Amino acid sequence: MTLNTKPVAVPAPATRPRPAKRTQTFRDRWADSAFNIAAVTILSLSIIAVVYPLYFIVIASISDPNAVYEGKVWLFPSGVTLEGYERIFADSRIWNGLGNTVIYTLLGSAISVTTILFGAYALSRKDMPGRKILMLLFVVTMFFDGGLITKYLVVRDLGMLDTVWAVVLPGAVGVWNLIIARSFFENTIPEELREAAQMDGANDFTFFFKMVLPLSKPLIMLMIMVHVVAHWNSFFDALIFLNDDTKYPLQLVLRNILIQSDVSSAGTTGGDIESYAAAQRIGELTKYAMIVVSSLPLMIALPFMQKHFTKGTMIGAVKS
Amino acid sequence: MYGVQIAFRNYNPVDGFTGSPWVGLQHFIRFISSYQFGQVVGNTLWIAVLGLLVAFPIPIILALLVNQLQSERFKKFTQTVLYSPAFISTVVVVGIMFVLLSPRSGLVNNAIQLAGGEPVFFMGSAEWFRPIYVISDVWQNAGFAMIVYLAALSGIDPALHDAAKVDGASKLQRIRHIDLPGIMPVITVLFILAIGNLLNVGFEKALLMQTNLNLPTSEIIQTYVYHAGLQQAQFSYSAAIGLFNSILNLVLLLTFNWVARRANQATLW
């Protein structure tokens, strides 16, 4: 079983030059404009379906919680308040989680990107012994793994429970990314280049650092971003491997507050029902604000990342 | 992988991986004959098949539509917007579901009440788990999956479209006879990959969406492994279930790859 998939080399972005207008029959022109209207309508509705929930969360996060509760907030915020945000920034769990996430993201991405670049380059070299077998072993793990429990036991027996390593090491080398990187090297680094460099006296390491890496900037950017996004958003490894809540990453803190409704941050001090309900509404407000705060960094980075992701998807697009 | 052997042993921490006694298929038999088996496997298949039927074609349709757009600007804008939710974490997406679908203060229930309906406790009802799961999946991932098809579409020779236009083909006919066959290999490969991960996908989300009230439909094989294994420390039993899941998955993958090969379609290997 080998993966014979070759990437499609798509040089240009997903556009192509418009061909010159040609005359069409009346019937076709009618059918085409009907199609255009349908296409634009469907896509516009999809855009609204994607954007509105996010927009609503943003306006709800700065609105008076009572107005949101009574369903008075639809298109514009009402009774603007920043209390939700104030509460978040006063919550030490959030700051702590954010700090941990930054550490896990930086460390984890550095480890993953380095190992993938080295590994994929080695696997792309046709003269590497055992290349086929290694690749086969990697691909097998893509579709067949020992499961959660064995993973947990292995991590436990390596003594990594409750350490940073449990979060950054187990998933360090993603096979999918490895394949993308390998294909990239195979397609962009011609063998002749290496031969020429060797003639000039470069050994494998010099060649890798001085030639391969500078030529692979798009790939390196892609790999960095894939891993930064993945680490920023991941919670599951932390959930199963970490017991110590001072080590929790942001996403796990969010899960506990957003989903498990652990609203102790809302400060339920008052004994009567009235103030309890008010506290709960402010708790909801905090949730809206929390969603905004935790997604904002990636959303701001999105326009910068988009180019690389689109390119990466194309590098990785499979074709037989 | 080495650890898989504990599925066939009675693992206990004192004796370790290799020291615990062999028990053969006992754990597998216990799972298959347990009263949860039908429910858990059924839920897993339901979610997987429903997800595949609904979530797989939508990115293809979106890509075909986006590809036909005349305005480059609108095209770019659509792409960016549709795929931005892919960058929101699963935790936050589920968090969004909880706040928007909240029975008392959520947006959706406010709308329902405005229309004169009764509020629905979405996250706490078993009937709503599957629709919410699939819809949110489409919401989050369809745009990102669309990019692959767009890339494949841009690889189609524009001369084909020109020739078809000269022959008087409408846009719909060109999609049907040029675009679709053109991206068929990509569709097949992605379909096989989707099948190969059929029983693994969405575990994290299902776990996050789980509440005590929706357990009858939300308990899938993987969440069951998590509960039995890590929360109740029945390591061998749940490792056996995990292995069962992996094997089922592999069988599905091999079957569909074989079918694709017989049908002369693109295959994985």
Coordinates of C-alpha atoms in Angstrom, one line a residue:
Chain A
M1 CA 0.0 0.0 0.0
T2 CA 1.7 3.2 -1.1
L3 CA 0.2 6.5 -1.6
N4 CA 0.5 7.3 -5.2
T5 CA -1.2 10.6 -5.0
K6 CA 0.7 13.4 -6.8
P7 CA -0.1 17.0 -5.9
V8 CA -1.6 19.2 -8.6
A9 CA 0.7 21.9 -9.4
V10 CA -1.6 24.9 -9.7
P11 CA 0.5 28.0 -10.4
A12 CA -2.1 30.7 -10.5
P13 CA -4.9 31.5 -7.9
A14 CA -8.3 30.1 -8.5
T15 CA -9.1 32.4 -11.3
R16 CA -8.6 32.3 -15.0
P17 CA -8.7 34.9 -17.7
R18 CA -12.2 35.6 -18.9
P19 CA -12.6 34.6 -22.5
A20 CA -13.9 37.2 -24.9
K21 CA -17.6 37.5 -25.1
R22 CA -19.3 35.5 -27.8
T23 CA -22.7 35.7 -29.2
Q24 CA -25.2 33.3 -27.7
T25 CA -28.6 32.2 -28.7
F26 CA -31.6 33.8 -26.9
R27 CA -32.5 30.7 -25.0
D28 CA -29.1 30.3 -23.5
R29 CA -28.8 33.9 -22.5
W30 CA -32.0 33.5 -20.6
A31 CA -30.9 30.3 -19.0
D32 CA -27.5 31.8 -18.0
S33 CA -28.9 34.9 -16.4
A34 CA -31.4 32.8 -14.4
F35 CA -28.4 30.7 -13.3
N36 CA -26.4 33.8 -12.4
I37 CA -29.3 35.1 -10.3
A38 CA -29.7 31.8 -8.5
A39 CA -25.9 31.5 -7.9
V40 CA -25.6 35.0 -6.5
T41 CA -28.7 34.5 -4.3
I42 CA -27.5 31.2 -2.9
L43 CA -24.0 32.5 -2.2
S44 CA -25.4 35.7 -0.6
L45 CA -27.6 33.6 1.7
S46 CA -24.7 31.4 2.6
I47 CA -22.6 34.5 3.4
I48 CA -25.4 35.8 5.7
A49 CA -25.7 32.4 7.3
V50 CA -22.0 32.5 8.1
V51 CA -21.7 36.1 9.1
Y52 CA -24.9 36.8 11.1
P53 CA -24.2 34.5 14.1
L54 CA -20.8 36.0 14.5
Y55 CA -22.0 39.5 14.1
F56 CA -24.8 38.9 16.6
I57 CA -22.3 37.6 19.1
V58 CA -20.2 40.8 18.7
I59 CA -23.2 43.1 19.2
A60 CA -24.6 40.9 22.0
S61 CA -21.2 41.2 23.8
I62 CA -21.5 44.9 24.1
S63 CA -25.2 45.2 24.7
D64 CA -27.1 45.5 27.9
P65 CA -27.6 41.8 29.0
N66 CA -31.3 42.5 29.8
A67 CA -31.9 43.6 26.2
V68 CA -30.3 40.5 24.8
Y69 CA -32.3 38.4 27.2
E70 CA -35.5 39.9 26.2
G71 CA -34.7 39.5 22.5
K72 CA -34.4 43.2 21.7
V73 CA -31.0 42.9 20.0
W74 CA -31.1 42.0 16.4
L75 CA -29.2 44.3 14.1
F76 CA -27.6 46.9 16.4
P77 CA -26.3 46.8 20.0
S78 CA -28.5 48.3 22.5
G79 CA -27.5 50.0 25.8
V80 CA -23.8 49.6 25.1
T81 CA -21.7 48.3 28.0
L82 CA -18.2 46.9 28.2
E83 CA -18.9 45.0 31.4
G84 CA -18.5 41.6 29.8
Y85 CA -15.0 42.5 28.6
E86 CA -14.1 44.1 32.0
R87 CA -15.0 40.9 33.7
I88 CA -12.9 38.8 31.3
F89 CA -9.9 40.9 31.7
A90 CA -10.3 40.7 35.5
D91 CA -10.5 36.9 35.4
S92 CA -7.1 35.4 36.3
R93 CA -8.1 32.0 34.7
I94 CA -8.4 33.6 31.3
W95 CA -5.0 35.3 31.6
N96 CA -3.4 32.1 32.9
G97 CA -4.9 30.1 30.1
L98 CA -3.8 32.6 27.5
G99 CA -0.3 32.5 28.8
N100 CA -0.3 28.7 28.6
T101 CA -1.7 28.7 25.1
V102 CA 1.0 31.1 23.9
I103 CA 3.7 28.8 25.4
Y104 CA 2.1 25.6 23.9
T105 CA 1.6 27.3 20.6
L106 CA 5.1 28.6 20.2
L107 CA 6.8 25.5 21.5
G108 CA 4.5 23.0 19.8
S109 CA 4.7 24.8 16.4
A110 CA 8.5 25.0 16.6
I111 CA 8.8 21.3 17.3
S112 CA 6.3 20.2 14.7
V113 CA 7.6 22.5 11.9
T114 CA 11.2 21.5 12.5
T115 CA 10.5 17.8 12.6
I116 CA 8.2 17.9 9.6
L117 CA 10.7 19.9 7.5
F118 CA 13.6 17.6 8.3
G119 CA 11.5 14.4 8.0
A120 CA 9.7 15.3 4.8
Y121 CA 12.9 16.4 3.1
A122 CA 14.6 13.1 4.0
L123 CA 11.5 11.2 2.7
S124 CA 11.5 13.2 -0.5
R125 CA 15.1 12.0 -1.3
K126 CA 14.9 9.1 -3.6
D127 CA 18.3 7.8 -2.4
M128 CA 17.2 7.5 1.2
P129 CA 17.2 3.9 2.4
G130 CA 13.9 2.5 3.7
R131 CA 11.9 5.4 2.3
K132 CA 9.0 3.3 1.1
I133 CA 8.7 1.4 4.3
L134 CA 8.8 4.5 6.5
M135 CA 6.2 6.2 4.4
L136 CA 4.0 3.2 4.6
L137 CA 4.3 3.1 8.3
F138 CA 3.3 6.8 8.5
V139 CA 0.3 6.4 6.2
V140 CA -1.0 3.4 8.2
T141 CA -1.3 5.6 11.2
M142 CA -3.5 7.9 9.3
F143 CA -6.2 5.4 9.0
F144 CA -5.5 3.0 11.7
D145 CA -4.5 4.0 15.2
G146 CA -4.4 2.3 18.5
G147 CA -7.0 4.6 19.9
L148 CA -7.3 7.0 22.7
I149 CA -6.6 4.6 25.6
T150 CA -3.3 3.3 24.3
K151 CA -2.2 6.9 23.5
Y152 CA -3.1 7.9 27.1
L153 CA -1.2 4.9 28.5
V154 CA 1.9 5.6 26.4
V155 CA 2.0 9.2 27.5
R156 CA 1.5 8.2 31.1
D157 CA 4.2 5.6 31.0
L158 CA 6.6 8.1 29.5
G159 CA 5.9 10.3 32.5
M160 CA 4.6 13.1 30.5
L161 CA 1.2 13.5 32.3
D162 CA 0.7 17.0 33.6
T163 CA 3.7 18.4 31.8
V164 CA 4.0 20.7 28.8
W165 CA 5.3 17.7 26.8
A166 CA 2.0 15.9 26.9
V167 CA 0.4 18.7 25.0
V168 CA 3.1 19.4 22.4
L169 CA 4.7 16.0 21.6
P170 CA 2.0 13.3 20.9
G171 CA 0.6 15.0 17.8
A172 CA 3.8 16.7 16.8
V173 CA 4.1 15.0 13.3
G174 CA 0.9 15.1 11.4
V175 CA 1.1 12.6 8.5
W176 CA -1.0 14.7 6.3
N177 CA 1.3 17.7 6.7
L178 CA 4.3 15.4 6.2
I179 CA 2.9 14.2 2.9
I180 CA 2.2 17.7 1.8
A181 CA 5.7 18.8 2.7
R182 CA 7.3 15.7 1.0
S183 CA 5.3 16.4 -2.2
F184 CA 6.4 20.0 -2.1
F185 CA 10.1 19.1 -1.9
E186 CA 9.7 16.4 -4.6
N187 CA 8.2 18.9 -6.9
T188 CA 10.2 22.1 -6.3
I189 CA 13.7 20.8 -5.5
P190 CA 15.1 19.3 -8.7
E191 CA 17.7 16.6 -8.2
E192 CA 20.0 18.4 -10.6
L193 CA 20.2 21.3 -8.2
R194 CA 21.5 19.0 -5.5
E195 CA 24.0 17.4 -7.9
A196 CA 25.2 20.8 -8.9
A197 CA 25.6 21.9 -5.2
Q198 CA 27.4 18.7 -4.4
M199 CA 29.9 19.4 -7.3
D200 CA 30.5 22.7 -5.6
G201 CA 31.3 20.9 -2.4
A202 CA 28.1 21.3 -0.4
N203 CA 27.2 18.4 1.9
D204 CA 23.6 17.4 2.6
F205 CA 23.3 19.8 5.6
T206 CA 24.7 22.8 3.7
F207 CA 22.4 22.0 0.8
F208 CA 19.4 21.7 3.1
F209 CA 20.0 24.9 5.0
K210 CA 21.4 27.0 2.1
M211 CA 19.3 25.9 -0.8
V212 CA 16.2 23.8 0.2
L213 CA 14.9 26.0 3.1
P214 CA 15.2 29.3 1.2
L215 CA 13.4 27.8 -1.7
S216 CA 10.6 26.5 0.5
K217 CA 9.4 29.7 2.0
P218 CA 5.7 29.2 1.0
L219 CA 5.8 25.7 2.5
I220 CA 7.4 26.9 5.7
M221 CA 4.9 29.7 6.0
L222 CA 2.0 27.2 5.5
M223 CA 3.4 24.8 8.0
I224 CA 3.9 27.5 10.6
M225 CA 0.4 28.7 10.2
V226 CA -1.3 25.3 10.2
H227 CA 0.4 24.5 13.4
V228 CA -0.2 27.8 15.1
V229 CA -3.9 27.7 14.3
A230 CA -4.1 24.0 15.4
H231 CA -2.3 24.6 18.7
W232 CA -4.2 27.8 19.4
N233 CA -7.5 25.9 19.0
S234 CA -6.7 22.6 20.5
F235 CA -8.1 21.5 23.9
F236 CA -8.4 17.7 23.8
D237 CA -4.8 16.7 24.5
A238 CA -4.9 19.1 27.4
L239 CA -8.2 17.7 28.6
I240 CA -7.0 14.1 28.8
F241 CA -3.3 14.7 29.8
L242 CA -3.5 17.6 32.2
N243 CA -5.0 17.5 35.7
D244 CA -3.4 20.6 37.0
D245 CA -5.6 23.5 36.1
T246 CA -2.9 26.1 36.3
K247 CA -1.5 24.4 33.1
Y248 CA -4.8 24.6 31.2
P249 CA -4.7 26.3 27.8
L250 CA -7.2 28.9 27.0
Q251 CA -9.5 26.6 25.1
L252 CA -9.9 24.3 28.0
V253 CA -10.7 27.3 30.3
L254 CA -13.2 28.4 27.7
R255 CA -14.8 25.0 27.6
N256 CA -15.2 25.0 31.3
I257 CA -16.8 28.4 31.4
L258 CA -18.7 28.5 28.1
I259 CA -20.0 25.0 27.9
Q260 CA -19.9 23.6 31.3
S261 CA -21.4 26.9 32.4
D262 CA -19.1 27.4 35.3
V263 CA -20.1 31.0 35.8
S264 CA -18.4 31.5 39.1
S265 CA -16.7 34.5 37.5
A266 CA -20.1 36.2 37.4
G267 CA -19.8 36.6 41.1
T268 CA -23.1 35.2 42.4
T269 CA -23.0 36.8 45.8
G270 CA -26.6 38.0 46.3
G271 CA -28.9 35.6 48.0
D272 CA -32.2 36.6 46.4
I273 CA -33.5 35.3 43.2
E274 CA -33.5 38.7 41.6
S275 CA -29.8 39.3 41.9
Y276 CA -29.1 35.7 41.0
A277 CA -30.9 36.1 37.7
A278 CA -29.1 39.4 37.1
A279 CA -25.8 37.6 37.8
Q280 CA -26.7 34.9 35.4
R281 CA -27.5 37.4 32.7
I282 CA -24.1 39.1 33.2
G283 CA -22.6 35.6 33.0
E284 CA -24.2 35.2 29.6
L285 CA -22.8 38.6 28.6
T286 CA -19.4 37.4 29.7
K287 CA -19.8 34.4 27.4
Y288 CA -20.4 36.5 24.4
A289 CA -17.4 38.7 25.2
M290 CA -15.3 35.6 25.7
I291 CA -16.2 34.2 22.3
V292 CA -15.1 37.4 20.7
V293 CA -11.9 37.7 22.7
S294 CA -10.8 34.2 22.0
S295 CA -11.5 34.2 18.3
L296 CA -10.3 37.7 17.6
P297 CA -6.6 37.0 17.2
L298 CA -7.1 34.4 14.5
M299 CA -9.8 36.5 12.8
I300 CA -7.5 39.5 12.6
A301 CA -4.7 37.3 11.2
L302 CA -7.0 35.7 8.7
P303 CA -6.5 38.1 5.8
F304 CA -2.7 37.6 6.2
M305 CA -3.0 33.8 6.4
Q306 CA -5.5 33.3 3.7
K307 CA -3.0 33.5 0.8
H308 CA -0.9 30.8 2.4
F309 CA -3.8 28.6 3.2
T310 CA -5.2 28.8 -0.3
K311 CA -1.8 28.0 -1.7
G312 CA -1.3 25.2 0.8
T313 CA -4.7 23.6 -0.1
M314 CA -3.5 23.6 -3.7
I315 CA -0.2 22.0 -2.9
G316 CA -2.0 19.4 -1.0
A317 CA -4.8 18.9 -3.4
V318 CA -4.7 15.3 -4.5
K319 CA -5.0 13.9 -8.0
S320 CA -4.3 10.5 -9.3
Chain B
M1 CA 0.4 0.8 18.2
Y2 CA 2.5 -1.4 20.5
G3 CA 0.0 -0.6 23.2
V4 CA -2.8 -2.1 21.2
Q5 CA -2.0 -5.5 22.8
I6 CA -3.7 -4.4 26.0
A7 CA -7.0 -4.8 24.2
F8 CA -6.3 -8.5 24.4
R9 CA -5.0 -8.6 27.9
N10 CA -6.4 -7.8 31.3
Y11 CA -4.3 -4.7 31.8
N12 CA -3.3 -3.7 35.2
P13 CA -0.8 -1.0 36.0
V14 CA 1.3 -3.2 38.3
D15 CA 2.2 -5.8 35.6
G16 CA 2.5 -3.3 32.8
F17 CA 1.9 -3.8 29.1
T18 CA 3.6 -7.1 28.7
G19 CA 3.0 -8.6 32.1
S20 CA -0.8 -8.5 32.2
P21 CA -2.5 -11.8 31.5
W22 CA -3.9 -12.6 28.0
V23 CA -7.6 -12.8 27.7
G24 CA -8.1 -13.1 24.0
L25 CA -11.2 -11.5 22.6
Q26 CA -13.0 -11.3 25.9
H27 CA -13.2 -7.5 25.9
F28 CA -14.5 -7.4 22.4
I29 CA -17.2 -10.0 23.2
R30 CA -18.2 -8.0 26.3
F31 CA -18.6 -4.9 24.2
I32 CA -20.6 -6.5 21.4
S33 CA -22.9 -8.2 23.9
S34 CA -23.3 -5.2 26.1
Y35 CA -26.6 -3.4 26.1
Q36 CA -25.0 -0.1 24.9
F37 CA -23.5 -1.7 21.8
G38 CA -26.5 -1.2 19.5
Q39 CA -27.1 2.3 20.6
V40 CA -23.5 3.5 20.5
V41 CA -22.7 1.9 17.2
G42 CA -26.0 3.1 15.8
N43 CA -25.4 6.7 16.9
T44 CA -21.9 6.6 15.4
L45 CA -23.1 5.4 12.1
W46 CA -26.1 7.9 12.1
I47 CA -23.8 10.8 12.7
A48 CA -21.2 9.6 10.2
V49 CA -23.6 8.8 7.4
L50 CA -25.8 11.9 7.9
G51 CA -22.7 14.0 8.0
L52 CA -21.4 12.5 4.8
L53 CA -24.7 12.8 2.9
V54 CA -25.2 16.4 3.9
A55 CA -21.8 17.8 4.4
F56 CA -19.9 16.2 1.5
P57 CA -21.9 17.6 -1.5
I58 CA -22.3 21.1 -0.2
P59 CA -18.7 22.3 -0.7
I60 CA -18.8 20.9 -4.2
I61 CA -22.0 22.8 -5.0
L62 CA -20.5 26.0 -3.5
A63 CA -17.3 25.6 -5.5
L64 CA -19.2 25.2 -8.7
L65 CA -21.3 28.3 -8.0
V66 CA -18.4 30.4 -6.9
N67 CA -16.4 29.3 -9.9
Q68 CA -19.1 30.7 -12.2
L69 CA -19.2 34.1 -10.6
Q70 CA -18.5 36.9 -13.0
S71 CA -17.1 39.4 -10.5
E72 CA -13.6 38.6 -9.3
R73 CA -14.2 40.7 -6.2
F74 CA -17.4 39.0 -5.1
K75 CA -15.6 35.7 -5.8
K76 CA -12.8 36.5 -3.4
F77 CA -15.1 38.0 -0.8
T78 CA -17.3 34.9 -0.9
Q79 CA -14.3 32.6 -0.4
T80 CA -12.9 34.6 2.5
V81 CA -16.2 34.8 4.3
L82 CA -17.2 31.2 3.8
Y83 CA -14.0 29.8 5.0
S84 CA -13.4 32.0 8.0
P85 CA -15.3 29.9 10.5
A86 CA -12.8 27.1 9.9
F87 CA -10.4 29.2 12.0
I88 CA -12.7 29.3 15.0
S89 CA -12.0 26.6 17.5
T90 CA -14.4 23.7 18.1
V91 CA -14.7 24.8 21.7
V92 CA -15.9 28.2 20.6
V93 CA -18.2 26.9 17.9
V94 CA -19.9 24.7 20.5
G95 CA -19.9 27.6 22.9
I96 CA -21.6 29.7 20.2
M97 CA -24.2 27.0 19.8
F98 CA -24.9 26.9 23.5
V99 CA -25.4 30.7 23.7
L100 CA -27.4 31.1 20.5
L101 CA -29.6 28.0 21.2
S102 CA -30.0 28.7 24.9
P103 CA -33.7 28.1 25.8
R104 CA -34.2 31.3 27.7
S105 CA -32.0 33.9 26.2
G106 CA -30.7 32.5 23.0
L107 CA -31.1 34.2 19.6
V108 CA -32.9 31.3 18.0
N109 CA -35.4 30.9 20.7
N110 CA -36.0 34.6 20.8
A111 CA -36.8 34.4 17.1
I112 CA -39.1 31.4 17.6
Q113 CA -40.9 33.2 20.3
L114 CA -41.3 36.3 18.2
A115 CA -42.9 34.1 15.6
G116 CA -45.2 32.8 18.2
G117 CA -43.6 29.4 18.9
E118 CA -42.6 27.7 22.0
P119 CA -38.9 27.8 23.0
V120 CA -37.0 24.6 22.4
F121 CA -34.2 23.3 24.6
F122 CA -32.0 22.4 21.7
M123 CA -28.8 21.3 23.4
G124 CA -30.7 19.3 25.9
S125 CA -32.8 17.2 23.6
A126 CA -31.8 14.0 22.0
E127 CA -33.8 14.6 18.7
W128 CA -32.0 17.9 18.1
F129 CA -28.4 16.6 18.5
R130 CA -28.0 15.2 15.0
P131 CA -29.4 18.1 13.1
I132 CA -27.5 20.6 15.2
Y133 CA -24.3 18.6 14.8
V134 CA -24.5 18.4 11.0
I135 CA -25.6 22.0 10.4
S136 CA -22.9 23.4 12.6
D137 CA -20.4 21.1 10.8
V138 CA -21.5 22.5 7.4
W139 CA -21.4 26.0 8.8
Q140 CA -17.8 25.6 10.0
N141 CA -16.2 23.5 7.4
A142 CA -17.9 23.7 4.1
G143 CA -16.1 26.9 3.0
F144 CA -12.7 25.4 3.7
A145 CA -13.5 22.2 1.9
M146 CA -14.7 24.3 -1.0
I147 CA -11.1 25.6 -1.7
V148 CA -9.8 22.3 -2.8
Y149 CA -12.6 21.9 -5.4
L150 CA -12.0 25.5 -6.5
A151 CA -8.3 24.6 -7.0
A152 CA -9.3 21.6 -9.1
L153 CA -11.7 23.7 -11.1
S154 CA -9.1 26.2 -11.9
G155 CA -7.1 23.4 -13.4
I156 CA -9.7 22.7 -16.1
D157 CA -8.7 23.9 -19.6
P158 CA -10.6 27.1 -20.4
A159 CA -10.6 26.0 -24.0
L160 CA -13.2 23.4 -23.2
H161 CA -15.5 26.0 -21.9
D162 CA -15.0 28.2 -24.9
A163 CA -15.7 25.4 -27.3
A164 CA -18.9 24.5 -25.4
K165 CA -20.0 28.1 -25.5
V166 CA -19.5 28.2 -29.3
D167 CA -21.7 25.2 -29.5
G168 CA -24.3 27.1 -27.5
A169 CA -24.1 25.3 -24.1
S170 CA -25.6 27.1 -21.1
K171 CA -23.8 27.5 -17.8
L172 CA -25.7 24.7 -16.3
Q173 CA -24.8 22.4 -19.2
R174 CA -21.2 23.4 -19.0
I175 CA -21.1 22.6 -15.2
R176 CA -22.8 19.2 -15.9
H177 CA -20.5 18.2 -18.8
I178 CA -17.2 20.0 -18.2
D179 CA -16.7 21.1 -14.6
L180 CA -18.1 18.0 -12.9
P181 CA -16.2 15.4 -14.9
G182 CA -13.2 17.6 -14.6
I183 CA -13.1 17.5 -10.8
M184 CA -14.4 13.9 -10.5
P185 CA -11.0 12.5 -9.6
V186 CA -10.6 15.0 -6.7
I187 CA -14.2 14.2 -5.6
T188 CA -13.5 10.5 -5.5
V189 CA -10.3 10.8 -3.6
L190 CA -11.7 13.1 -1.1
F191 CA -14.8 10.8 -0.7
I192 CA -12.6 7.8 0.0
L193 CA -10.6 9.9 2.5
A194 CA -13.9 10.9 4.1
I195 CA -15.0 7.3 4.3
G196 CA -11.6 6.4 5.8
N197 CA -12.2 8.8 8.6
L198 CA -15.9 8.2 8.8
L199 CA -15.9 6.9 12.3
N200 CA -13.2 9.2 13.7
V201 CA -14.5 12.6 12.7
G202 CA -16.1 14.9 15.0
F203 CA -15.3 13.2 18.2
E204 CA -14.1 16.3 19.9
K205 CA -17.3 18.2 18.9
A206 CA -19.6 15.4 20.0
L207 CA -17.9 15.3 23.3
L208 CA -18.3 19.0 23.8
M209 CA -21.9 19.0 22.7
Q210 CA -22.8 16.2 25.0
T211 CA -25.1 16.9 27.9
N212 CA -26.7 14.4 30.2
L213 CA -30.0 15.0 28.4
N214 CA -28.9 14.3 24.8
L215 CA -26.8 11.2 25.7
P216 CA -29.3 8.8 23.9
T217 CA -28.2 10.1 20.6
S218 CA -24.8 11.8 21.3
E219 CA -23.0 8.8 22.8
I220 CA -20.8 7.6 20.0
I221 CA -18.1 4.9 20.0
Q222 CA -15.3 7.4 20.7
T223 CA -17.0 9.3 23.5
Y224 CA -18.0 5.9 25.0
V225 CA -14.3 4.9 24.9
Y226 CA -13.4 8.2 26.6
H227 CA -16.0 7.7 29.4
A228 CA -15.3 4.0 30.0
G229 CA -11.5 4.3 29.6
L230 CA -10.3 7.5 31.0
Q231 CA -13.1 8.4 33.4
Q232 CA -13.7 4.9 34.7
A233 CA -10.2 3.5 34.1
Q234 CA -11.4 0.4 32.3
F235 CA -8.3 0.5 30.1
S236 CA -8.4 -2.9 28.4
Y237 CA -12.1 -2.8 27.8
S238 CA -12.1 0.6 26.1
A239 CA -8.9 -0.1 24.2
A240 CA -10.7 -3.0 22.7
I241 CA -13.6 -0.8 21.7
G242 CA -11.2 1.8 20.2
L243 CA -9.6 -1.0 18.2
F244 CA -13.0 -2.2 17.1
N245 CA -13.6 1.3 15.8
S246 CA -10.3 1.5 14.0
I247 CA -10.8 -1.9 12.3
L248 CA -14.3 -1.0 11.2
N249 CA -12.9 2.2 9.8
L250 CA -10.1 0.4 7.9
V251 CA -12.6 -2.1 6.5
L252 CA -14.8 0.7 5.2
L253 CA -11.8 2.5 3.6
L254 CA -10.5 -0.7 1.9
T255 CA -14.0 -1.5 0.6
F256 CA -14.6 1.9 -0.9
N257 CA -11.1 2.1 -2.4
W258 CA -11.8 -1.3 -4.0
V259 CA -15.2 -0.1 -5.3
A260 CA -13.6 3.0 -6.7
R261 CA -11.0 0.9 -8.5
R262 CA -13.6 -1.4 -9.9
A263 CA -15.5 1.6 -11.2
N264 CA -12.3 2.9 -12.9
Q265 CA -12.2 5.9 -10.7
A266 CA -9.3 7.6 -9.0
T267 CA -8.1 5.6 -6.0
L268 CA -5.8 6.3 -3.1
W269 CA -3.2 3.8 -4.0

